[in-house]
Coordinates of C-alpha atoms in Angstrom, one line a residue:
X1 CA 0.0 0.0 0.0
X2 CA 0.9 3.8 -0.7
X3 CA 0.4 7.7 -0.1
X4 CA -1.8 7.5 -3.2
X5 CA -1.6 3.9 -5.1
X6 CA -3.4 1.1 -3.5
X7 CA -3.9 3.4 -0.2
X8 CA -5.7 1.4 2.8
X9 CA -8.7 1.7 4.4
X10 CA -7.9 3.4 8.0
X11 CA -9.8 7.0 6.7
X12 CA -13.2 4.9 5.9
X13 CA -12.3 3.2 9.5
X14 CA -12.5 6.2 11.2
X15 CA -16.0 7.3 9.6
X16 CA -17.6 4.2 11.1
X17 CA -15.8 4.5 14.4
X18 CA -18.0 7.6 14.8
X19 CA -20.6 7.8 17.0
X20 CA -22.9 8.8 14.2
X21 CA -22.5 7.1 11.0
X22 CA -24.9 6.7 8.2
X23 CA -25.0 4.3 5.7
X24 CA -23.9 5.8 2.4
X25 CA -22.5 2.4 0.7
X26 CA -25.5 2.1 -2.0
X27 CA -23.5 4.8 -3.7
X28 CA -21.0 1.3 -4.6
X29 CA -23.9 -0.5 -6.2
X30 CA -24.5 3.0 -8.8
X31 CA -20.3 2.9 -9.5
X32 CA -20.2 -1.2 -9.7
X33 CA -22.8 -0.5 -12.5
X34 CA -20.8 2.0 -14.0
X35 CA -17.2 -0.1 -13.9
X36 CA -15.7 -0.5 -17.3
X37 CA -18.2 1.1 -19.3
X38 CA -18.2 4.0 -20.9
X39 CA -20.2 5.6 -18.0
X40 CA -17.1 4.9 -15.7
X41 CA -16.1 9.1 -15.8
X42 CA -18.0 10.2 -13.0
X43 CA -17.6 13.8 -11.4
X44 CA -20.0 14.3 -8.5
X45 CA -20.2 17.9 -6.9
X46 CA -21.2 18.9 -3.9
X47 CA -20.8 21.7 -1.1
X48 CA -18.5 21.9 2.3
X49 CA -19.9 19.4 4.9
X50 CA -22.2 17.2 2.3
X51 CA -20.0 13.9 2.7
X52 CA -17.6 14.3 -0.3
X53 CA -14.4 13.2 1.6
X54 CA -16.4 10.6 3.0
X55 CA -17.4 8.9 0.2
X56 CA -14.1 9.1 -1.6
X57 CA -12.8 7.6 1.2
X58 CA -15.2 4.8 1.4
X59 CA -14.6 3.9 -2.5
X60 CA -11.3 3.8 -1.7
X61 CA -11.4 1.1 1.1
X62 CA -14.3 -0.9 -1.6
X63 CA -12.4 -1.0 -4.6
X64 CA -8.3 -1.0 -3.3
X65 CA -6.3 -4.1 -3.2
X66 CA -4.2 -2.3 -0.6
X67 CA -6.3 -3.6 2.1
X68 CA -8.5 -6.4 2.8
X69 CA -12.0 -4.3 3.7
X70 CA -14.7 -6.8 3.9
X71 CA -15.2 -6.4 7.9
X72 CA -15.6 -2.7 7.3
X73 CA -18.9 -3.3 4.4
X74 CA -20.4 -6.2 6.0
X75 CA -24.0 -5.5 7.3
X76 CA -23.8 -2.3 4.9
X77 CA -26.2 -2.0 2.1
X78 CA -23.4 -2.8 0.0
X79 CA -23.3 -6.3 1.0
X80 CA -26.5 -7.6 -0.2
X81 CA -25.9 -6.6 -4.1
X82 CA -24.8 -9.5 -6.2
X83 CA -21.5 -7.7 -7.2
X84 CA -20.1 -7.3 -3.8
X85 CA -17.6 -9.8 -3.9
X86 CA -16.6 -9.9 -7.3
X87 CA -15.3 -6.2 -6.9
X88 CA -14.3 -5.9 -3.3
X89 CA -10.2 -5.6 -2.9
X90 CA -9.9 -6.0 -6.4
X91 CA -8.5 -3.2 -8.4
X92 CA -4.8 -1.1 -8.2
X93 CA -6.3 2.4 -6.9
X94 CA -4.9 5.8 -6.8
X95 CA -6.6 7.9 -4.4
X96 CA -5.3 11.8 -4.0
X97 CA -7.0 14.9 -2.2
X98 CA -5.8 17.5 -4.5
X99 CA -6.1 20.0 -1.2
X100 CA -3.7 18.4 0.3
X101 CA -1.7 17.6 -2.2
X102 CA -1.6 21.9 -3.3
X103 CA -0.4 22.2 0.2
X104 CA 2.1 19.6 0.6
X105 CA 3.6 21.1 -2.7
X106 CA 3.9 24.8 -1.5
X107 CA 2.2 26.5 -4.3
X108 CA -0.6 25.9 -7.1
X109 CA 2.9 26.0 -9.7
X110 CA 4.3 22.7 -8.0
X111 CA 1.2 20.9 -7.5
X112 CA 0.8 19.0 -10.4
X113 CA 4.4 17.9 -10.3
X114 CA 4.2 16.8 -6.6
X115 CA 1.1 14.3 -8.2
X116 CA 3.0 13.3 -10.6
X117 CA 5.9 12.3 -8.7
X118 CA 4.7 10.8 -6.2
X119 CA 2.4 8.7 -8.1
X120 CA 5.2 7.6 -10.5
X121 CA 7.4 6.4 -7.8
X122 CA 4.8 4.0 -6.6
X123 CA 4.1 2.8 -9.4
X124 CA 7.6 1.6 -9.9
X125 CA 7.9 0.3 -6.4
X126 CA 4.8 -2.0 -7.0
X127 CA 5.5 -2.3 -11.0
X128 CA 9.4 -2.1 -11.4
X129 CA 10.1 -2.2 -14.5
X130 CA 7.4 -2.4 -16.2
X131 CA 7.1 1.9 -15.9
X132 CA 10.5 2.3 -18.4
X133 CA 12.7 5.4 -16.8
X134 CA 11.9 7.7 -19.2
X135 CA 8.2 7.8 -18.5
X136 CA 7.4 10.9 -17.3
X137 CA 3.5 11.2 -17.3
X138 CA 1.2 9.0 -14.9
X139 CA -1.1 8.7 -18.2
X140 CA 1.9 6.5 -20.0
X141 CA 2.9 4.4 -17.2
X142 CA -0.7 3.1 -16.4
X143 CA -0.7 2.6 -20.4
X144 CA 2.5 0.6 -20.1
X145 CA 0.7 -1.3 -17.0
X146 CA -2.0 -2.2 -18.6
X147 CA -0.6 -3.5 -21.6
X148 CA 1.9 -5.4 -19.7
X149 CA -0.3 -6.9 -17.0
X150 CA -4.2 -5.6 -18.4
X151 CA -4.8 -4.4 -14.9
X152 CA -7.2 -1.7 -14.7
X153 CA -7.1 1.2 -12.4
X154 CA -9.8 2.9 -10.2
X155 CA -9.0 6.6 -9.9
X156 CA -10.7 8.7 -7.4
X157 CA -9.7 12.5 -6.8
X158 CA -10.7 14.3 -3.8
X159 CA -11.0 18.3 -3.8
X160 CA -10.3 18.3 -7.4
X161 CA -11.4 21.6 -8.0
X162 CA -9.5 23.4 -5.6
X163 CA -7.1 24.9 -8.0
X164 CA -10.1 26.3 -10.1
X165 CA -11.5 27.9 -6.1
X166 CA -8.3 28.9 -4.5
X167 CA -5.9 30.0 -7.2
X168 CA -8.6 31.1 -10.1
X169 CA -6.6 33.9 -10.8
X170 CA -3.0 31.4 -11.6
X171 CA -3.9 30.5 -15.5
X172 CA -0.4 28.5 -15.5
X173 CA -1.0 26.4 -12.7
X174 CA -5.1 25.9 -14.4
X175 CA -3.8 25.1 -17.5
X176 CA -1.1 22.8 -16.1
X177 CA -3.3 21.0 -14.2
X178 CA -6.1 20.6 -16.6
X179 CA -3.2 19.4 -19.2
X180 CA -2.7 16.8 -16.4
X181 CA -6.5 15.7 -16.1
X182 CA -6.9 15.5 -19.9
X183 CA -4.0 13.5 -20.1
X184 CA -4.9 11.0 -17.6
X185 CA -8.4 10.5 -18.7
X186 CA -9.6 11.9 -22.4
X187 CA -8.4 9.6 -25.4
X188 CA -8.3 6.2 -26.4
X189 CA -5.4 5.1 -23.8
X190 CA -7.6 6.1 -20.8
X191 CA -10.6 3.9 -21.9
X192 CA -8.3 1.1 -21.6
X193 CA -6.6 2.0 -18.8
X194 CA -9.5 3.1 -16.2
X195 CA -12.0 0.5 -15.0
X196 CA -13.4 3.9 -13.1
X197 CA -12.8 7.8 -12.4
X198 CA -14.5 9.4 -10.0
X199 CA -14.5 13.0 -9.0
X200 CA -15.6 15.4 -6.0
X201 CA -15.2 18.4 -5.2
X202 CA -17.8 21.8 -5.0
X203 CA -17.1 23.4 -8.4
X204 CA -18.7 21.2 -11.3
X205 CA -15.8 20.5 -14.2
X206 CA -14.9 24.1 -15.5
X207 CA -16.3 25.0 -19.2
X208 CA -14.1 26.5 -22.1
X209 CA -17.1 28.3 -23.7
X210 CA -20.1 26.3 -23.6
X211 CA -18.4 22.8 -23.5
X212 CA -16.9 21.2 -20.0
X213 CA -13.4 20.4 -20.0
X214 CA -13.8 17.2 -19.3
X215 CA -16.5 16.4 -21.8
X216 CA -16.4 12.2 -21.1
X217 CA -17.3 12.8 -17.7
X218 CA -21.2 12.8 -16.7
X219 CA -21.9 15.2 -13.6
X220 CA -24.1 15.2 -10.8
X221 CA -24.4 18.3 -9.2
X222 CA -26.1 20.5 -6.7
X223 CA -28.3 21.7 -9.7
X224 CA -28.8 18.1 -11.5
X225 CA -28.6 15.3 -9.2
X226 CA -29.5 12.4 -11.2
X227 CA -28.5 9.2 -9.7
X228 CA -26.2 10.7 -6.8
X229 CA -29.1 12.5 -5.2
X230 CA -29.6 10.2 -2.3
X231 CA -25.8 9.7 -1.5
X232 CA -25.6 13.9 -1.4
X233 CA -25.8 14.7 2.2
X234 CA -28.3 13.0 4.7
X235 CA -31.9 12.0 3.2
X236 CA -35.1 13.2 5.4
X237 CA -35.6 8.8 6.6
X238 CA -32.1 9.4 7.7
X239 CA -32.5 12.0 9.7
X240 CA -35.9 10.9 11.1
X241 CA -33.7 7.7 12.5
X242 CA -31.2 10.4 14.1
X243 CA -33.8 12.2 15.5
X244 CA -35.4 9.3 17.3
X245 CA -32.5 8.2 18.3
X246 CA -31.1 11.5 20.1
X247 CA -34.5 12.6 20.6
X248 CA -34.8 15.6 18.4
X249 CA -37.9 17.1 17.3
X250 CA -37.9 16.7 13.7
X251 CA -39.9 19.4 12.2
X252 CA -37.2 21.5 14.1
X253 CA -34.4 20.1 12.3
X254 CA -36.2 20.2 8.9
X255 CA -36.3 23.9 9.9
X256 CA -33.0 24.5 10.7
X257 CA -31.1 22.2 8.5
X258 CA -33.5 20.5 5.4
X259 CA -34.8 21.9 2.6
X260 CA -32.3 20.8 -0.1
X261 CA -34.3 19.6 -3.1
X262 CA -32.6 16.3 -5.3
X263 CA -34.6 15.2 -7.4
X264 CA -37.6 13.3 -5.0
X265 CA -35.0 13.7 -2.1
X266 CA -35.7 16.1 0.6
X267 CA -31.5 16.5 1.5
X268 CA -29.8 17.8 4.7
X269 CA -26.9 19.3 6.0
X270 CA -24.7 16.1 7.3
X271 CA -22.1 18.0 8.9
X272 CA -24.8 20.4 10.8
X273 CA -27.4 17.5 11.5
X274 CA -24.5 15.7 13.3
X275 CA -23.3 18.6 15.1
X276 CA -26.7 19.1 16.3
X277 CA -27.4 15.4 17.4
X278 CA -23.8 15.4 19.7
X279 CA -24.2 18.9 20.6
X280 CA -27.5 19.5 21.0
X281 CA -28.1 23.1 20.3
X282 CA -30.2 24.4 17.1
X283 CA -28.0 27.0 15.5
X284 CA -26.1 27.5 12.5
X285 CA -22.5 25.5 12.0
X286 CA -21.7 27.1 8.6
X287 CA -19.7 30.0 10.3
X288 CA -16.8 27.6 11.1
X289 CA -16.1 26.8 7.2
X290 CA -15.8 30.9 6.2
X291 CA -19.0 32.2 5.4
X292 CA -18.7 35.6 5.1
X293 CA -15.6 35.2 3.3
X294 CA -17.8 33.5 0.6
X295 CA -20.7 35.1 0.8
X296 CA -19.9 38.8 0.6
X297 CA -18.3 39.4 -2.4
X298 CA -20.2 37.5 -4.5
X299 CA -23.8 39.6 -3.2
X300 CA -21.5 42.5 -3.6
X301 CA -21.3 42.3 -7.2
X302 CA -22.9 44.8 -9.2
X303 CA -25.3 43.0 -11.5
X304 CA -28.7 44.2 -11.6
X305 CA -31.1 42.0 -9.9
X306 CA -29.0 40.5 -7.8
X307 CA -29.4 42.1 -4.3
X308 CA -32.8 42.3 -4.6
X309 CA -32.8 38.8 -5.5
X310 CA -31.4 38.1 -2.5
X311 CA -33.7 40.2 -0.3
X312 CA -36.8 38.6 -1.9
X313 CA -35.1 34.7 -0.9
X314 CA -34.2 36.6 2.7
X315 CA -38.0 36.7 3.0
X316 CA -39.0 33.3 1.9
X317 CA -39.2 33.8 -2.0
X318 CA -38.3 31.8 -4.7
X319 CA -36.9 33.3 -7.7
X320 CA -35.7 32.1 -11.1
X321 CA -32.6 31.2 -12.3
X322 CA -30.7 29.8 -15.5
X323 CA -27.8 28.2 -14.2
X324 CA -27.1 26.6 -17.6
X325 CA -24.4 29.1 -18.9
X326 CA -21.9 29.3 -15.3
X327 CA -18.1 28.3 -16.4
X328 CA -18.1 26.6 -13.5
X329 CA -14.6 28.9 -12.2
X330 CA -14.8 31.6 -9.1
X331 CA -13.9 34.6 -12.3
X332 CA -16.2 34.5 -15.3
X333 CA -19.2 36.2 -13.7
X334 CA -21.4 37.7 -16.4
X335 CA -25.2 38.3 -14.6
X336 CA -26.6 37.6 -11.2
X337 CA -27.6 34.4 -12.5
X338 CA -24.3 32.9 -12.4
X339 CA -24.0 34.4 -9.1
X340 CA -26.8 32.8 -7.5
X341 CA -25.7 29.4 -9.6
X342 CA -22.6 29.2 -8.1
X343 CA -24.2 30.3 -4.5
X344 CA -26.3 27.2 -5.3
X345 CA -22.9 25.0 -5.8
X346 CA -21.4 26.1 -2.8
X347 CA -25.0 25.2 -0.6
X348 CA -25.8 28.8 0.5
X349 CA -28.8 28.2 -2.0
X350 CA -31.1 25.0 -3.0
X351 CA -32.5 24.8 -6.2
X352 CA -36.2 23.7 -7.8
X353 CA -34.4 22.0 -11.1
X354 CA -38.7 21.3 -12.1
X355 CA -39.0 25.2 -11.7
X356 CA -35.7 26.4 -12.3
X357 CA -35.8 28.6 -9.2
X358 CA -33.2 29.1 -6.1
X359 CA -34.1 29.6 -2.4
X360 CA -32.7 29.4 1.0
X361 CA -33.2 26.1 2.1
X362 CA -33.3 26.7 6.0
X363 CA -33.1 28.9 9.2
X364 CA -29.3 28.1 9.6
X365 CA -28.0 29.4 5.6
X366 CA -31.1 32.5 6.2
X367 CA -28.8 33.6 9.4
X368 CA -26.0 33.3 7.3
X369 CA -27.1 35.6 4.7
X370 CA -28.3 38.2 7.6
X371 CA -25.5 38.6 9.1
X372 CA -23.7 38.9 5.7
X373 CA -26.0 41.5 4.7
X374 CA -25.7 43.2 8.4
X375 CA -22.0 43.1 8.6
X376 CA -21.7 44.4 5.0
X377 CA -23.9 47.4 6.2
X378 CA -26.4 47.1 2.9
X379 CA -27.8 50.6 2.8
X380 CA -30.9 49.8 1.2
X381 CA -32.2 46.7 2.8
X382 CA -31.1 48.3 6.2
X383 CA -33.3 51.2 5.4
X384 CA -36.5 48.3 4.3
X385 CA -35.9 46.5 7.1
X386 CA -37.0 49.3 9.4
X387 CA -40.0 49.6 7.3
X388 CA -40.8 45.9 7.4
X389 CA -40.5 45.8 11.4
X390 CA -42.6 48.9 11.5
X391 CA -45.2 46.8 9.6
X392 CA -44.9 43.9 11.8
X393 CA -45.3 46.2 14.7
X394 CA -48.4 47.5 13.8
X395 CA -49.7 43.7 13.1
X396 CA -48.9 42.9 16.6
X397 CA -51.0 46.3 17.7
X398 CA -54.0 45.4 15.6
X399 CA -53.2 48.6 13.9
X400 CA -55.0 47.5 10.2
X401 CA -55.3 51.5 9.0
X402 CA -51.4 51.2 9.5
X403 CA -50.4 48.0 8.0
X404 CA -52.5 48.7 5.0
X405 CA -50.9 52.3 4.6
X406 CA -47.5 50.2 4.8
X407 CA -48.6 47.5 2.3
X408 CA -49.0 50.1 0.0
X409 CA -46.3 51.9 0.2
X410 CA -43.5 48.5 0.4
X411 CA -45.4 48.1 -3.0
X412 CA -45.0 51.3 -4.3
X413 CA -41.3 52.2 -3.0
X414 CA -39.7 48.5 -3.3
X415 CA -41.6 46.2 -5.8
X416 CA -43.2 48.6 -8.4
X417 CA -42.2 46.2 -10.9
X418 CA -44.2 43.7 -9.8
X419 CA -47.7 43.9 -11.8
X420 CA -50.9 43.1 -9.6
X421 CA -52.3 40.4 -11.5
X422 CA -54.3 38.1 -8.6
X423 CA -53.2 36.9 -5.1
X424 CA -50.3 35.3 -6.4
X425 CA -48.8 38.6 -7.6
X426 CA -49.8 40.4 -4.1
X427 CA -48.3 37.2 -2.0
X428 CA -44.8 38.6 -3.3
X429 CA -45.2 42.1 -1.8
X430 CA -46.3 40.1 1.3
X431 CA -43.1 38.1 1.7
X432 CA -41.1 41.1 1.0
X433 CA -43.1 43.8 3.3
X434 CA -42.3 40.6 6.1
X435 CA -39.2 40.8 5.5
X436 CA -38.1 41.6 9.5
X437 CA -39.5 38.5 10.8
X438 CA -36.5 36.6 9.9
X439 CA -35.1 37.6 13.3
X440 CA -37.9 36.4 15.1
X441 CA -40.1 34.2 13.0
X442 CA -39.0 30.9 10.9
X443 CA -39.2 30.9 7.0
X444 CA -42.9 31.4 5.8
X445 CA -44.7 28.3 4.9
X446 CA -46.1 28.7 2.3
X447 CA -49.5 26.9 1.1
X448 CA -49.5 25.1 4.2
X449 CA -51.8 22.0 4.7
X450 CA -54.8 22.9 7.1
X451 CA -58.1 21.6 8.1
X452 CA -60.2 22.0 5.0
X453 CA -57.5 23.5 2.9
X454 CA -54.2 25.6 2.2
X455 CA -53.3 28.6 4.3
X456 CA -51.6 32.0 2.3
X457 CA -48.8 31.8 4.7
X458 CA -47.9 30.6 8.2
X459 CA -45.6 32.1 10.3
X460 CA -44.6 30.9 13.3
X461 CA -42.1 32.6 15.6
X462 CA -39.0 30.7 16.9
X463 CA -38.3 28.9 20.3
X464 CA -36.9 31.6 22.5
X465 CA -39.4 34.4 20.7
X466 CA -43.0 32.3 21.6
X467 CA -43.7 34.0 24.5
X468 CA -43.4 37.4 22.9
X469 CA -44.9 36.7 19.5
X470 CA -48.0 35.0 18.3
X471 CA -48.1 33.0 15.2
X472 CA -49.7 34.2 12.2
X473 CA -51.8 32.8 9.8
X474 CA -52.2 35.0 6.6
X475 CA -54.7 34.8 4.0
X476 CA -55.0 37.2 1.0
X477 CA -57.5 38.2 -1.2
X478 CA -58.1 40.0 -4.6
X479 CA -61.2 42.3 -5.3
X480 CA -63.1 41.3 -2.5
X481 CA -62.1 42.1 1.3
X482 CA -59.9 41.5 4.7
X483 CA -63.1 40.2 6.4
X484 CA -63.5 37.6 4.0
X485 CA -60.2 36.6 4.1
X486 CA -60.7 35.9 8.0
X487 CA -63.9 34.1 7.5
X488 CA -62.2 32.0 5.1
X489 CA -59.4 31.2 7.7
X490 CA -62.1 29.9 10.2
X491 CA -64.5 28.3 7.9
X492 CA -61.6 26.5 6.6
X493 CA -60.1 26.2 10.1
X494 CA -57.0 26.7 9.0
X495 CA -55.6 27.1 12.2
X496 CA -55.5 23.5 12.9
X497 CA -52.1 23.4 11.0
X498 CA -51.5 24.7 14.7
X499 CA -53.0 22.4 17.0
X500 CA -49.6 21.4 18.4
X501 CA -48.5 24.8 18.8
X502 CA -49.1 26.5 22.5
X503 CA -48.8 29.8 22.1
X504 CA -51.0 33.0 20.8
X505 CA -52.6 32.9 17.2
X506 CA -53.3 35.6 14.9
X507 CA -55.6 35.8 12.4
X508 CA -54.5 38.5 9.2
X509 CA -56.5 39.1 6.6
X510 CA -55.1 41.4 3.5
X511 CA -57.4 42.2 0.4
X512 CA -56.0 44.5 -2.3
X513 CA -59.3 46.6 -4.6
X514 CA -58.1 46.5 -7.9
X515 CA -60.1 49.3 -8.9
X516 CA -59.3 51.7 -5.6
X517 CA -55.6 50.3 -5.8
X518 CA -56.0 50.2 -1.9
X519 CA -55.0 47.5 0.3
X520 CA -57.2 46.8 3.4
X521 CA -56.4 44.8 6.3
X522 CA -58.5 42.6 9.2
X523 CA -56.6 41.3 12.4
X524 CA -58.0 38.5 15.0
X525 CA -56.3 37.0 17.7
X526 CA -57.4 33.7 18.8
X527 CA -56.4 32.3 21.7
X528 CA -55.4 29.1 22.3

């Protein structure tokens, strides 16, 4: 066994030596599939903290002859598939985190080298001389292996992306290494050569116009999932099993850390879930991994859209994005769409792929992006969030003459673009005029099942904030009026959504005249 070549298994030890360890070894039975065919190029992307070490880590213990790993898989999933045997232990490996590697070498110009050397040299212990002298490329000698012996190699890179993230401005060290990844897997040699690649890192593979330069390579990503989606972070069974286990309340954690959409996969934060479970308090983890670092300069960018873009998700919006045309780099930034795609990337954002629209997935990335915003002193959504709280205020006084004057005027000063259409066009002045209950209220729900139908919007305040704020359960109306919106929200008794919530309810109800332009507001507080 080696530093890279036919490594053993101890990292993939220590992940189920942890307290809390979740099965992830189905992800073998989709890459046994994929072995020696032409679907063996695999680059799977994900953020910080979603399991990407892990799972290189755990191929590597499967697949490398380095090690004898079959007390480490049995009672996994893994064991049950037909193939299990046939592939365990049974291929040469070379496993690298290029992270490491970048800082092991002492600069992004030696990096590629360091690889390469290193690799070459254990080759030639294991393969003598079978890898001539001369060879000077880890492409040719696995050529030269394989036609000697017709072994085929798994390759799996950790971090690969990291030159592309933390030198993006270096175009020598880019270009050398991308010489180096082209080398070792486009062309006929490689096909004969590699039994399976298989990428991770958070960037997908960096595009030279439109095409990726890795073209052989299928991806699975934060935007298109496909296959991968269930081995991307922890899926909402999985955490229902932690919750029970460390006695959680789920809906809490779904607050705080959920709201990831893969595909039909509802996808949670591994690194905060865990943290949560051994730790046991609800708040955000992210700041340990350089948030602010991240986040500010890319919401700083002057495109136009984008920091209102963000305010609208701040208050529980959706909005659209075409993520289609991002090269994939931390440079080539054209619009606030590939802002917000690479925000998506890095797991500061989910994504709807069925609607093409971003969000913020939870209470812990929302308090992340307010205290970016707050710490970066944003002029203009400090000056709307004293507007907003001045609206909520007057909610929580039953002041409806106010709140309507404030409707209004949100809609007039902030989102004049927005055409009034129906209720769905007035629910987006809603979410935005609510804008300062992110510091005391969860994310909206929106449409939330009730007794005989969907509530407008739910708001209920967090934990240490319940015995100051009521929840609120919103309906709106078009052309007709606030008191029909209440009597809708009893007839409907929409408040049962509530019936395991103890504290104070109130009942808003908004209607905007078309004709008048005026908005008109009703407030009842129900007692529970």
């Amino acid at each position: 066994m080696g530093l890279f070549v036919n490594p053993d298994n101890r990292a993939f030890q220590d992940a189920i030596n942890a307290e809390i360890y979740v099965d992830k070894t189905g992800l073998l039975e989709v890459t046994n599939r994929f072995l020696a065919t032409p679907q063996k190029f695999i680059c799977n992307s994900r953020p910080r903290r979603f399991g990407k070490s892990m799972a290189a880590n755990m191929l590597a213990a499967y697949y490398s002859k380095g090690c004898d790993s079959h007390e480490l898989f049995a009672g996994r999933v893994i064991e049950k598939n037909s193939d299990y045997e046939k592939y365990l232990n049974k291929f040469d490996v070379i496993h690298f985190d290029v992270q490491w590697c970048f800082k092991e070498a002492g600069s992004a110009e030696k990096t590629v080298s360091f690889i390469t050397q290193t690799i070459l040299s254990e080759l030639r212990d294991i393969y003598g001389d079978i890898v001539p002298e001369h060879v000077d490329h880890v492409s040719e000698a696995l050529a030269y292996i394989r036609e000697a012996t017709g072994n085929r190699f798994v390759i799996i890179i950790d971090e690969w992306d990291v030159l592309i993230r933390d030198a993006s401005e270096n175009n020598v060290a880019q270009k050398e290494y991308f010489d180096f990844l082209c080398g070792l897997f486009k062309g006929v040699e490689p096909t004969k050569y590699i039994a399976l690649a298989y990428m991770t890192g958070i960037l997908p593979i960096k595009k030279y116009k439109t095409q990726s330069g890795l073209n052989n390579f299928d991806e699975y990503t934060m935007i298109a999932s496909g296959l991968m989606a269930a081995y991307i972070g922890f899926t909402e069974s999985e955490v229902k099993v932690l919750c029970e286990k460390y006695q959680k309340d789920f809906e809490e954690v779904k607050r705080w850390y959920g709201g990831y959409e893969l595909n039909d996969y509802h996808v949670y934060n591994p690194r905060a879930v865990v943290s949560l479970m051994l730790r046991g308090s609800f708040k955000s983890y992210w700041t340990q991994t350089g948030t602010y670092e991240s986040i500010l300069p890319l919401i700083n960018m002057d495109f136009d859209g984008l920091r209102s873009a963000i305010i609208d998700m701040l208050a529980g919006e959706s909005v659209e994005v075409i993520p289609y045309f991002f090269q994939n780099d931390m440079v080539s930034f054209r619009d606030k769409d590939d802002v917000l795609t690479l925000l998506i990337h890095l797991g500061y954002l989910a994504y709807n792929q069925k609607r093409s629209q971003a969000f913020i997935p939870n209470e812990e990335i929302r308090f992340e992006f307010a205290m970016a915003t707050k710490v970066n002193k944003w002029s203009e959504l400090i000056s709307f969030q004293k507007e907003s709280c001045a609206l909520l205020n007057a909610v929580l006084n039953y002041d409806t003459e106010a709140v309507s004057e404030m409707l209004e005027k949100i809609h007039n000063q902030y989102t004049s673009v927005i055409e009034y259409h129906d209720e769905n066009s007035l629910s987006s002045v809603l979410t935005i005029a609510f804008l300062s209950t992110l510091d005391y209220y969860f994310k909206p729900v929106r449409e939330l099942p009730t007794g005989r139908g969907f509530a407008d919007f739910v708001y209920i305040p967090k934990p240490m904030y319940r015995e100051d704020y009521p929840a609120l359960v919103v309906e709106l109306k078009w052309n007709k009026s606030a008191a029909t919106a209440l009597q809708q929200i009893k007839e409907k008794r929409y408040t049962e959504s509530l019936r395991d919530y103890a504290g104070e309810i109130l009942l808003v109800g908004i209607n905007y005249d078309k004709k008048t332009k005026e908005h008109t507001c009703s407030i009842e507080n129900v007692m529970k």
